[in-house]
Amino acid sequence: MTTTEAFAVPIGERYFEDYRPGAAYEFGHAAFTEAEIVEFARRFDPQSFHVDRETAQDGPFGGLIASGWHTASVLMRLFAGHYLSTVASLGGPGADELRWLKPVRPGTTVRLRVTVLDTQPSRSKPDRGLVRTLAELIDQDDDVVLRLTVLNFLRRKAFPEA
């Protein structure tokens, strides 16, 4: 079991080597308002339980909920703003195992928990490595509302010559 700790290196100085497998961190917070839920959903996911409070009452969730894509966007904002290096990030090949575990309702507040699952230096490009991270949004009741595994390429501080 890992413990949550403070990241030893500021976000503007983090490189591949600073992401240690097994390390877990919690960062930030964000709140979901009804207006933001409806605005996001009208643009990107216009299902009735995201855009109409009255209709949502009789829907499958018994009320208005945020789009899962809205929730994922909030996770990405916290991930980019607190965890992902601002000097070494090279993008990534994707995310795995995205799961929406609990509906997010107006008034919900969330924080980000990340756990470094593993790191792998690139064999073909020695200036970088791949970091695999479990990212979770946790609500004010300490329930995980969203979970996914994120893959990121990061520059290395020092790397062997090819």
C-alpha angles and dihedrals in degrees: 000000000000126000125224111250140168116272106253094214126055116247091250092057102041122122134173092277092058093065104086120194111247095024115129128196138180122210145176133337137239133190127215116221125192091241093054093045092052094042093052093045095048089056102038114009111022099182115144095245088058101043110029121053095195096048090043090060089070094038131099094278099045093237147012116318134179119257111258087235090056089052090049090050091054089050090052092050091053091042093052094041099049113015114026115081115253092205104039107033114121098176123256145251094247146274132289136209099014109189131179102206105174133016115257112222133190109286095031116136122200140189130198124247118187130185122191103230099182145329129217126188111226115254094201098040110035093187091073147035140199121250118197113202133184106220122192135178111215123196130218089272090057091250119140107239099176133021132180141150114241125202119205134177112219132184117248121235092225126004137184118261114258 
